[in-house]
Every structure is written in structure tokens, then in C-alpha cells.
JSON list of N, CA and C in Angstrom, two decimals:
[
{"chain": "F", "resi": 1, "resn": "UNK", "atom": "N", "xyz": [43.42, -4.10, 34.68]},
{"chain": "F", "resi": 1, "resn": "UNK", "atom": "CA", "xyz": [43.23, -2.81, 33.91]},
{"chain": "F", "resi": 1, "resn": "UNK", "atom": "C", "xyz": [42.87, -3.12, 32.48]},
{"chain": "F", "resi": 2, "resn": "UNK", "atom": "N", "xyz": [43.69, -3.97, 31.87]},
{"chain": "F", "resi": 2, "resn": "UNK", "atom": "CA", "xyz": [43.61, -4.31, 30.40]},
{"chain": "F", "resi": 2, "resn": "UNK", "atom": "C", "xyz": [42.35, -4.89, 30.33]},
{"chain": "F", "resi": 3, "resn": "UNK", "atom": "N", "xyz": [42.09, -5.92, 31.18]},
{"chain": "F", "resi": 3, "resn": "UNK", "atom": "CA", "xyz": [40.85, -6.86, 31.10]},
{"chain": "F", "resi": 3, "resn": "UNK", "atom": "C", "xyz": [39.55, -6.05, 31.21]},
{"chain": "F", "resi": 4, "resn": "UNK", "atom": "N", "xyz": [39.62, -5.03, 32.09]},
{"chain": "F", "resi": 4, "resn": "UNK", "atom": "CA", "xyz": [38.53, -4.15, 32.16]},
{"chain": "F", "resi": 4, "resn": "UNK", "atom": "C", "xyz": [38.33, -3.43, 30.92]},
{"chain": "F", "resi": 5, "resn": "UNK", "atom": "N", "xyz": [39.22, -2.90, 30.24]},
{"chain": "F", "resi": 5, "resn": "UNK", "atom": "CA", "xyz": [39.21, -2.17, 29.11]},
{"chain": "F", "resi": 5, "resn": "UNK", "atom": "C", "xyz": [38.63, -3.02, 27.88]},
{"chain": "F", "resi": 6, "resn": "UNK", "atom": "N", "xyz": [39.14, -4.27, 28.00]},
{"chain": "F", "resi": 6, "resn": "UNK", "atom": "CA", "xyz": [38.43, -5.24, 27.01]},
{"chain": "F", "resi": 6, "resn": "UNK", "atom": "C", "xyz": [37.00, -5.46, 27.26]},
{"chain": "F", "resi": 7, "resn": "UNK", "atom": "N", "xyz": [36.61, -5.76, 28.48]},
{"chain": "F", "resi": 7, "resn": "UNK", "atom": "CA", "xyz": [35.23, -5.94, 28.81]},
{"chain": "F", "resi": 7, "resn": "UNK", "atom": "C", "xyz": [34.34, -4.75, 28.33]},
{"chain": "F", "resi": 8, "resn": "UNK", "atom": "N", "xyz": [34.83, -3.44, 28.59]},
{"chain": "F", "resi": 8, "resn": "UNK", "atom": "CA", "xyz": [34.12, -2.32, 28.44]},
{"chain": "F", "resi": 8, "resn": "UNK", "atom": "C", "xyz": [33.93, -2.23, 26.79]},
{"chain": "F", "resi": 9, "resn": "UNK", "atom": "N", "xyz": [34.95, -2.54, 26.20]},
{"chain": "F", "resi": 9, "resn": "UNK", "atom": "CA", "xyz": [34.84, -2.44, 24.66]},
{"chain": "F", "resi": 9, "resn": "UNK", "atom": "C", "xyz": [33.85, -3.32, 23.98]},
{"chain": "F", "resi": 10, "resn": "UNK", "atom": "N", "xyz": [34.02, -4.49, 24.56]},
{"chain": "F", "resi": 10, "resn": "UNK", "atom": "CA", "xyz": [32.98, -5.58, 24.17]},
{"chain": "F", "resi": 10, "resn": "UNK", "atom": "C", "xyz": [31.64, -5.12, 24.40]},
{"chain": "F", "resi": 11, "resn": "UNK", "atom": "N", "xyz": [31.33, -4.51, 25.73]},
{"chain": "F", "resi": 11, "resn": "UNK", "atom": "CA", "xyz": [30.00, -3.98, 26.14]},
{"chain": "F", "resi": 11, "resn": "UNK", "atom": "C", "xyz": [29.51, -2.94, 25.21]},
{"chain": "F", "resi": 12, "resn": "UNK", "atom": "N", "xyz": [30.42, -2.09, 24.82]},
{"chain": "F", "resi": 12, "resn": "UNK", "atom": "CA", "xyz": [30.16, -0.97, 23.80]},
{"chain": "F", "resi": 12, "resn": "UNK", "atom": "C", "xyz": [29.78, -1.37, 22.43]},
{"chain": "F", "resi": 13, "resn": "UNK", "atom": "N", "xyz": [30.55, -2.41, 22.04]},
{"chain": "F", "resi": 13, "resn": "UNK", "atom": "CA", "xyz": [30.45, -2.99, 20.72]},
{"chain": "F", "resi": 13, "resn": "UNK", "atom": "C", "xyz": [29.08, -3.65, 20.55]},
{"chain": "F", "resi": 14, "resn": "UNK", "atom": "N", "xyz": [28.71, -4.47, 21.75]},
{"chain": "F", "resi": 14, "resn": "UNK", "atom": "CA", "xyz": [27.47, -5.16, 21.62]},
{"chain": "F", "resi": 14, "resn": "UNK", "atom": "C", "xyz": [26.33, -4.19, 21.67]},
{"chain": "F", "resi": 15, "resn": "UNK", "atom": "N", "xyz": [26.41, -3.12, 22.51]},
{"chain": "F", "resi": 15, "resn": "UNK", "atom": "CA", "xyz": [25.34, -2.16, 22.70]},
{"chain": "F", "resi": 15, "resn": "UNK", "atom": "C", "xyz": [25.10, -1.53, 21.35]},
{"chain": "F", "resi": 16, "resn": "UNK", "atom": "N", "xyz": [26.23, -1.24, 20.52]},
{"chain": "F", "resi": 16, "resn": "UNK", "atom": "CA", "xyz": [26.03, -0.50, 19.23]},
{"chain": "F", "resi": 16, "resn": "UNK", "atom": "C", "xyz": [25.53, -1.34, 18.29]},
{"chain": "F", "resi": 17, "resn": "UNK", "atom": "N", "xyz": [25.82, -2.80, 18.20]},
{"chain": "F", "resi": 17, "resn": "UNK", "atom": "CA", "xyz": [25.18, -3.74, 17.28]},
{"chain": "F", "resi": 17, "resn": "UNK", "atom": "C", "xyz": [23.89, -3.90, 17.49]},
{"chain": "F", "resi": 18, "resn": "UNK", "atom": "N", "xyz": [23.27, -3.94, 18.84]},
{"chain": "F", "resi": 18, "resn": "UNK", "atom": "CA", "xyz": [21.95, -4.03, 19.14]},
{"chain": "F", "resi": 18, "resn": "UNK", "atom": "C", "xyz": [21.22, -2.72, 18.71]},
{"chain": "F", "resi": 19, "resn": "UNK", "atom": "N", "xyz": [21.77, -1.52, 19.04]},
{"chain": "F", "resi": 19, "resn": "UNK", "atom": "CA", "xyz": [21.08, -0.32, 18.68]},
{"chain": "F", "resi": 19, "resn": "UNK", "atom": "C", "xyz": [20.94, -0.01, 17.13]},
{"chain": "F", "resi": 20, "resn": "UNK", "atom": "N", "xyz": [21.94, -0.68, 16.45]},
{"chain": "F", "resi": 20, "resn": "UNK", "atom": "CA", "xyz": [21.88, -0.30, 15.00]},
{"chain": "F", "resi": 20, "resn": "UNK", "atom": "C", "xyz": [20.90, -1.24, 14.35]},
{"chain": "F", "resi": 21, "resn": "UNK", "atom": "N", "xyz": [20.66, -2.30, 14.93]},
{"chain": "F", "resi": 21, "resn": "UNK", "atom": "CA", "xyz": [19.54, -3.20, 14.41]},
{"chain": "F", "resi": 21, "resn": "UNK", "atom": "C", "xyz": [18.18, -3.25, 15.35]},
{"chain": "F", "resi": 22, "resn": "UNK", "atom": "N", "xyz": [18.07, -2.15, 15.91]},
{"chain": "F", "resi": 22, "resn": "UNK", "atom": "CA", "xyz": [16.94, -2.13, 17.06]},
{"chain": "F", "resi": 22, "resn": "UNK", "atom": "C", "xyz": [15.49, -2.56, 16.53]},
{"chain": "F", "resi": 23, "resn": "UNK", "atom": "N", "xyz": [15.28, -2.14, 15.21]},
{"chain": "F", "resi": 23, "resn": "UNK", "atom": "CA", "xyz": [13.96, -2.51, 14.67]},
{"chain": "F", "resi": 23, "resn": "UNK", "atom": "C", "xyz": [13.79, -4.07, 14.42]},
{"chain": "F", "resi": 24, "resn": "UNK", "atom": "N", "xyz": [14.90, -4.76, 13.94]},
{"chain": "F", "resi": 24, "resn": "UNK", "atom": "CA", "xyz": [14.97, -6.11, 13.82]},
{"chain": "F", "resi": 24, "resn": "UNK", "atom": "C", "xyz": [14.74, -6.79, 15.21]},
{"chain": "F", "resi": 25, "resn": "UNK", "atom": "N", "xyz": [15.58, -6.34, 16.16]},
{"chain": "F", "resi": 25, "resn": "UNK", "atom": "CA", "xyz": [15.61, -6.93, 17.48]},
{"chain": "F", "resi": 25, "resn": "UNK", "atom": "C", "xyz": [14.14, -7.04, 18.11]},
{"chain": "F", "resi": 26, "resn": "UNK", "atom": "N", "xyz": [13.38, -5.81, 18.00]},
{"chain": "F", "resi": 26, "resn": "UNK", "atom": "CA", "xyz": [12.18, -5.63, 18.46]},
{"chain": "F", "resi": 26, "resn": "UNK", "atom": "C", "xyz": [11.26, -6.49, 17.77]},
{"chain": "F", "resi": 27, "resn": "UNK", "atom": "N", "xyz": [11.41, -6.57, 16.50]},
{"chain": "F", "resi": 27, "resn": "UNK", "atom": "CA", "xyz": [10.49, -7.56, 15.80]},
{"chain": "F", "resi": 27, "resn": "UNK", "atom": "C", "xyz": [10.69, -9.13, 16.15]},
{"chain": "F", "resi": 28, "resn": "UNK", "atom": "N", "xyz": [11.90, -9.55, 16.56]},
{"chain": "F", "resi": 28, "resn": "UNK", "atom": "CA", "xyz": [12.10, -10.81, 16.83]},
{"chain": "F", "resi": 28, "resn": "UNK", "atom": "C", "xyz": [11.56, -11.06, 18.29]},
{"chain": "F", "resi": 29, "resn": "UNK", "atom": "N", "xyz": [11.78, -10.06, 19.19]},
{"chain": "F", "resi": 29, "resn": "UNK", "atom": "CA", "xyz": [11.20, -10.14, 20.47]},
{"chain": "F", "resi": 29, "resn": "UNK", "atom": "C", "xyz": [9.69, -10.30, 20.37]},
{"chain": "F", "resi": 30, "resn": "UNK", "atom": "N", "xyz": [9.14, -9.56, 19.57]},
{"chain": "F", "resi": 30, "resn": "UNK", "atom": "CA", "xyz": [7.60, -9.59, 19.41]},
{"chain": "F", "resi": 30, "resn": "UNK", "atom": "C", "xyz": [7.13, -10.85, 18.89]},
{"chain": "F", "resi": 31, "resn": "UNK", "atom": "N", "xyz": [7.84, -11.41, 17.85]},
{"chain": "F", "resi": 31, "resn": "UNK", "atom": "CA", "xyz": [7.58, -12.72, 17.31]},
{"chain": "F", "resi": 31, "resn": "UNK", "atom": "C", "xyz": [7.55, -13.77, 18.41]},
{"chain": "F", "resi": 32, "resn": "UNK", "atom": "N", "xyz": [8.67, -13.77, 19.05]},
{"chain": "F", "resi": 32, "resn": "UNK", "atom": "CA", "xyz": [8.88, -14.86, 20.13]},
{"chain": "F", "resi": 32, "resn": "UNK", "atom": "C", "xyz": [7.78, -14.80, 21.39]},
{"chain": "F", "resi": 33, "resn": "UNK", "atom": "N", "xyz": [7.40, -13.53, 21.74]},
{"chain": "F", "resi": 33, "resn": "UNK", "atom": "CA", "xyz": [6.39, -13.29, 22.70]},
{"chain": "F", "resi": 33, "resn": "UNK", "atom": "C", "xyz": [5.01, -13.81, 22.17]},
{"chain": "F", "resi": 34, "resn": "UNK", "atom": "N", "xyz": [4.63, -13.32, 20.89]},
{"chain": "F", "resi": 34, "resn": "UNK", "atom": "CA", "xyz": [3.51, -13.88, 20.30]},
{"chain": "F", "resi": 34, "resn": "UNK", "atom": "C", "xyz": [3.40, -15.33, 20.19]},
{"chain": "F", "resi": 35, "resn": "UNK", "atom": "N", "xyz": [4.41, -16.01, 19.77]},
{"chain": "F", "resi": 35, "resn": "UNK", "atom": "CA", "xyz": [4.52, -17.40, 19.58]},
{"chain": "F", "resi": 35, "resn": "UNK", "atom": "C", "xyz": [4.34, -18.23, 20.90]},
{"chain": "F", "resi": 36, "resn": "UNK", "atom": "N", "xyz": [4.99, -17.66, 21.99]},
{"chain": "F", "resi": 36, "resn": "UNK", "atom": "CA", "xyz": [5.00, -18.25, 23.28]},
{"chain": "F", "resi": 36, "resn": "UNK", "atom": "C", "xyz": [3.65, -17.96, 23.79]},
{"chain": "F", "resi": 37, "resn": "UNK", "atom": "N", "xyz": [2.94, -16.90, 23.81]},
{"chain": "F", "resi": 37, "resn": "UNK", "atom": "CA", "xyz": [1.61, -16.73, 24.43]},
{"chain": "F", "resi": 37, "resn": "UNK", "atom": "C", "xyz": [0.73, -17.67, 23.50]},
{"chain": "F", "resi": 38, "resn": "UNK", "atom": "N", "xyz": [0.78, -17.69, 22.19]},
{"chain": "F", "resi": 38, "resn": "UNK", "atom": "CA", "xyz": [-0.11, -18.54, 21.58]},
{"chain": "F", "resi": 38, "resn": "UNK", "atom": "C", "xyz": [0.10, -20.07, 22.02]},
{"chain": "F", "resi": 39, "resn": "UNK", "atom": "N", "xyz": [1.35, -20.60, 22.13]},
{"chain": "F", "resi": 39, "resn": "UNK", "atom": "CA", "xyz": [1.70, -21.82, 22.53]},
{"chain": "F", "resi": 39, "resn": "UNK", "atom": "C", "xyz": [1.11, -22.15, 24.02]},
{"chain": "F", "resi": 40, "resn": "UNK", "atom": "N", "xyz": [1.26, -21.17, 24.79]},
{"chain": "F", "resi": 40, "resn": "UNK", "atom": "CA", "xyz": [0.80, -21.16, 26.23]},
{"chain": "F", "resi": 40, "resn": "UNK", "atom": "C", "xyz": [-0.59, -21.35, 26.31]},
{"chain": "F", "resi": 41, "resn": "UNK", "atom": "N", "xyz": [-1.35, -20.79, 25.47]},
{"chain": "F", "resi": 41, "resn": "UNK", "atom": "CA", "xyz": [-2.95, -20.60, 25.50]},
{"chain": "F", "resi": 41, "resn": "UNK", "atom": "C", "xyz": [-3.48, -22.07, 25.30]},
{"chain": "F", "resi": 42, "resn": "UNK", "atom": "N", "xyz": [-2.80, -22.95, 24.49]},
{"chain": "F", "resi": 42, "resn": "UNK", "atom": "CA", "xyz": [-3.17, -24.27, 24.01]},
{"chain": "F", "resi": 42, "resn": "UNK", "atom": "C", "xyz": [-2.36, -25.31, 24.69]},
{"chain": "F", "resi": 43, "resn": "UNK", "atom": "N", "xyz": [-1.65, -25.06, 25.76]},
{"chain": "F", "resi": 43, "resn": "UNK", "atom": "CA", "xyz": [-0.83, -26.01, 26.45]},
{"chain": "F", "resi": 43, "resn": "UNK", "atom": "C", "xyz": [-1.67, -26.55, 27.70]},
{"chain": "F", "resi": 44, "resn": "UNK", "atom": "N", "xyz": [-1.43, -27.86, 27.95]},
{"chain": "F", "resi": 44, "resn": "UNK", "atom": "CA", "xyz": [-2.16, -28.46, 29.06]},
{"chain": "F", "resi": 44, "resn": "UNK", "atom": "C", "xyz": [-1.46, -28.04, 30.42]},
{"chain": "F", "resi": 45, "resn": "UNK", "atom": "N", "xyz": [-0.32, -27.38, 30.40]},
{"chain": "F", "resi": 45, "resn": "UNK", "atom": "CA", "xyz": [0.40, -26.97, 31.55]},
{"chain": "F", "resi": 45, "resn": "UNK", "atom": "C", "xyz": [0.43, -25.58, 31.67]},
{"chain": "F", "resi": 46, "resn": "UNK", "atom": "N", "xyz": [-0.67, -24.86, 31.71]},
{"chain": "F", "resi": 46, "resn": "UNK", "atom": "CA", "xyz": [-0.61, -23.46, 31.68]},
{"chain": "F", "resi": 46, "resn": "UNK", "atom": "C", "xyz": [-0.37, -22.88, 33.11]},
{"chain": "F", "resi": 47, "resn": "UNK", "atom": "N", "xyz": [-0.81, -23.64, 34.23]},
{"chain": "F", "resi": 47, "resn": "UNK", "atom": "CA", "xyz": [-0.36, -23.16, 35.47]},
{"chain": "F", "resi": 47, "resn": "UNK", "atom": "C", "xyz": [1.24, -23.28, 35.78]},
{"chain": "F", "resi": 48, "resn": "UNK", "atom": "N", "xyz": [1.71, -24.50, 35.40]},
{"chain": "F", "resi": 48, "resn": "UNK", "atom": "CA", "xyz": [3.10, -24.74, 35.45]},
{"chain": "F", "resi": 48, "resn": "UNK", "atom": "C", "xyz": [3.94, -23.66, 34.61]},
{"chain": "F", "resi": 49, "resn": "UNK", "atom": "N", "xyz": [3.43, -23.18, 33.38]},
{"chain": "F", "resi": 49, "resn": "UNK", "atom": "CA", "xyz": [4.10, -22.31, 32.71]},
{"chain": "F", "resi": 49, "resn": "UNK", "atom": "C", "xyz": [4.04, -20.83, 33.37]},
{"chain": "F", "resi": 50, "resn": "UNK", "atom": "N", "xyz": [2.90, -20.57, 33.83]},
{"chain": "F", "resi": 50, "resn": "UNK", "atom": "CA", "xyz": [2.83, -19.15, 34.49]},
{"chain": "F", "resi": 50, "resn": "UNK", "atom": "C", "xyz": [3.54, -19.10, 35.75]},
{"chain": "F", "resi": 51, "resn": "UNK", "atom": "N", "xyz": [3.68, -20.24, 36.47]},
{"chain": "F", "resi": 51, "resn": "UNK", "atom": "CA", "xyz": [4.63, -20.29, 37.65]},
{"chain": "F", "resi": 51, "resn": "UNK", "atom": "C", "xyz": [6.13, -20.08, 37.33]},
{"chain": "F", "resi": 52, "resn": "UNK", "atom": "N", "xyz": [6.37, -20.85, 36.24]},
{"chain": "F", "resi": 52, "resn": "UNK", "atom": "CA", "xyz": [7.84, -20.83, 35.82]},
{"chain": "F", "resi": 52, "resn": "UNK", "atom": "C", "xyz": [8.28, -19.28, 35.25]},
{"chain": "F", "resi": 53, "resn": "UNK", "atom": "N", "xyz": [7.12, -18.68, 34.55]},
{"chain": "F", "resi": 53, "resn": "UNK", "atom": "CA", "xyz": [7.34, -17.15, 34.10]},
{"chain": "F", "resi": 53, "resn": "UNK", "atom": "C", "xyz": [7.51, -16.23, 35.35]},
{"chain": "F", "resi": 54, "resn": "UNK", "atom": "N", "xyz": [6.53, -16.48, 36.51]},
{"chain": "F", "resi": 54, "resn": "UNK", "atom": "CA", "xyz": [6.60, -15.71, 37.65]},
{"chain": "F", "resi": 54, "resn": "UNK", "atom": "C", "xyz": [8.10, -16.03, 38.36]},
{"chain": "F", "resi": 55, "resn": "UNK", "atom": "N", "xyz": [8.48, -17.23, 38.57]},
{"chain": "F", "resi": 55, "resn": "UNK", "atom": "CA", "xyz": [9.83, -17.29, 39.03]},
{"chain": "F", "resi": 55, "resn": "UNK", "atom": "C", "xyz": [10.93, -16.50, 38.35]},
{"chain": "F", "resi": 56, "resn": "UNK", "atom": "N", "xyz": [10.93, -16.64, 37.12]},
{"chain": "F", "resi": 56, "resn": "UNK", "atom": "CA", "xyz": [11.88, -16.04, 36.30]},
{"chain": "F", "resi": 56, "resn": "UNK", "atom": "C", "xyz": [11.79, -14.23, 36.41]},
{"chain": "F", "resi": 57, "resn": "UNK", "atom": "N", "xyz": [10.66, -13.92, 36.49]},
{"chain": "F", "resi": 57, "resn": "UNK", "atom": "CA", "xyz": [10.37, -12.50, 36.65]},
{"chain": "F", "resi": 57, "resn": "UNK", "atom": "C", "xyz": [10.85, -12.03, 38.12]},
{"chain": "F", "resi": 58, "resn": "UNK", "atom": "N", "xyz": [10.69, -12.95, 39.18]},
{"chain": "F", "resi": 58, "resn": "UNK", "atom": "CA", "xyz": [11.01, -12.59, 40.45]},
{"chain": "F", "resi": 58, "resn": "UNK", "atom": "C", "xyz": [12.34, -12.59, 40.64]},
{"chain": "F", "resi": 59, "resn": "UNK", "atom": "N", "xyz": [13.21, -13.64, 39.98]},
{"chain": "F", "resi": 59, "resn": "UNK", "atom": "CA", "xyz": [14.63, -13.60, 39.99]},
{"chain": "F", "resi": 59, "resn": "UNK", "atom": "C", "xyz": [15.27, -12.48, 39.32]},
{"chain": "F", "resi": 60, "resn": "UNK", "atom": "N", "xyz": [14.63, -12.06, 38.14]},
{"chain": "F", "resi": 60, "resn": "UNK", "atom": "CA", "xyz": [15.13, -10.92, 37.49]},
{"chain": "F", "resi": 60, "resn": "UNK", "atom": "C", "xyz": [14.91, -9.55, 38.20]},
{"chain": "F", "resi": 61, "resn": "UNK", "atom": "N", "xyz": [13.68, -9.46, 38.78]},
{"chain": "F", "resi": 61, "resn": "UNK", "atom": "CA", "xyz": [13.56, -8.24, 39.55]},
{"chain": "F", "resi": 61, "resn": "UNK", "atom": "C", "xyz": [14.43, -8.14, 40.94]},
{"chain": "F", "resi": 62, "resn": "UNK", "atom": "N", "xyz": [14.64, -9.19, 41.55]},
{"chain": "F", "resi": 62, "resn": "UNK", "atom": "CA", "xyz": [15.29, -9.27, 42.73]},
{"chain": "F", "resi": 62, "resn": "UNK", "atom": "C", "xyz": [16.70, -9.07, 42.43]},
{"chain": "F", "resi": 63, "resn": "UNK", "atom": "N", "xyz": [17.23, -9.48, 41.44]},
{"chain": "F", "resi": 63, "resn": "UNK", "atom": "CA", "xyz": [18.72, -9.38, 40.90]},
{"chain": "F", "resi": 63, "resn": "UNK", "atom": "C", "xyz": [19.13, -7.98, 40.57]},
{"chain": "F", "resi": 64, "resn": "UNK", "atom": "N", "xyz": [18.21, -7.27, 40.05]},
{"chain": "F", "resi": 64, "resn": "UNK", "atom": "CA", "xyz": [18.29, -5.82, 39.59]},
{"chain": "F", "resi": 64, "resn": "UNK", "atom": "C", "xyz": [17.73, -4.80, 40.60]},
{"chain": "F", "resi": 65, "resn": "UNK", "atom": "N", "xyz": [16.94, -5.34, 41.56]},
{"chain": "F", "resi": 65, "resn": "UNK", "atom": "CA", "xyz": [16.23, -4.34, 42.26]},
{"chain": "F", "resi": 65, "resn": "UNK", "atom": "C", "xyz": [17.04, -3.64, 43.49]}
]
């Protein structure tokens, strides 16, 4: 019971921290995505990178679906 309360408190605290800095979090995500796409465009391993992205998306969708 106590461990569950601590876990819930950590979850709520983390959520509040993210929401309080939502603009900065979204800007960081945007910068990472833009940098990753630009790097992938000039990479010699485009097919391998796309396959890895597809695998991660598949795992994410199946674990929450």
C-alpha cells in the first residue's frame, strides 16, 4: 500500500513537472525529430533506419493496444 502511494506520488509529480514545462518539452521533441529526419535523409542506411523505426512503432502500438 505504501509503495503504491509513493509510486502514484512520483507519477503525479513527474506529470506536473512535464506539464509545467510543456512548451520547452515540445520544442525539444521538435528539435530531436527535425535533427533525426535530417540525419536520416543523408544516411547511407535509410532502409535499415526505417525498419528500426517501424519495429519500435510496432512494439509501442502492440504494448498499448
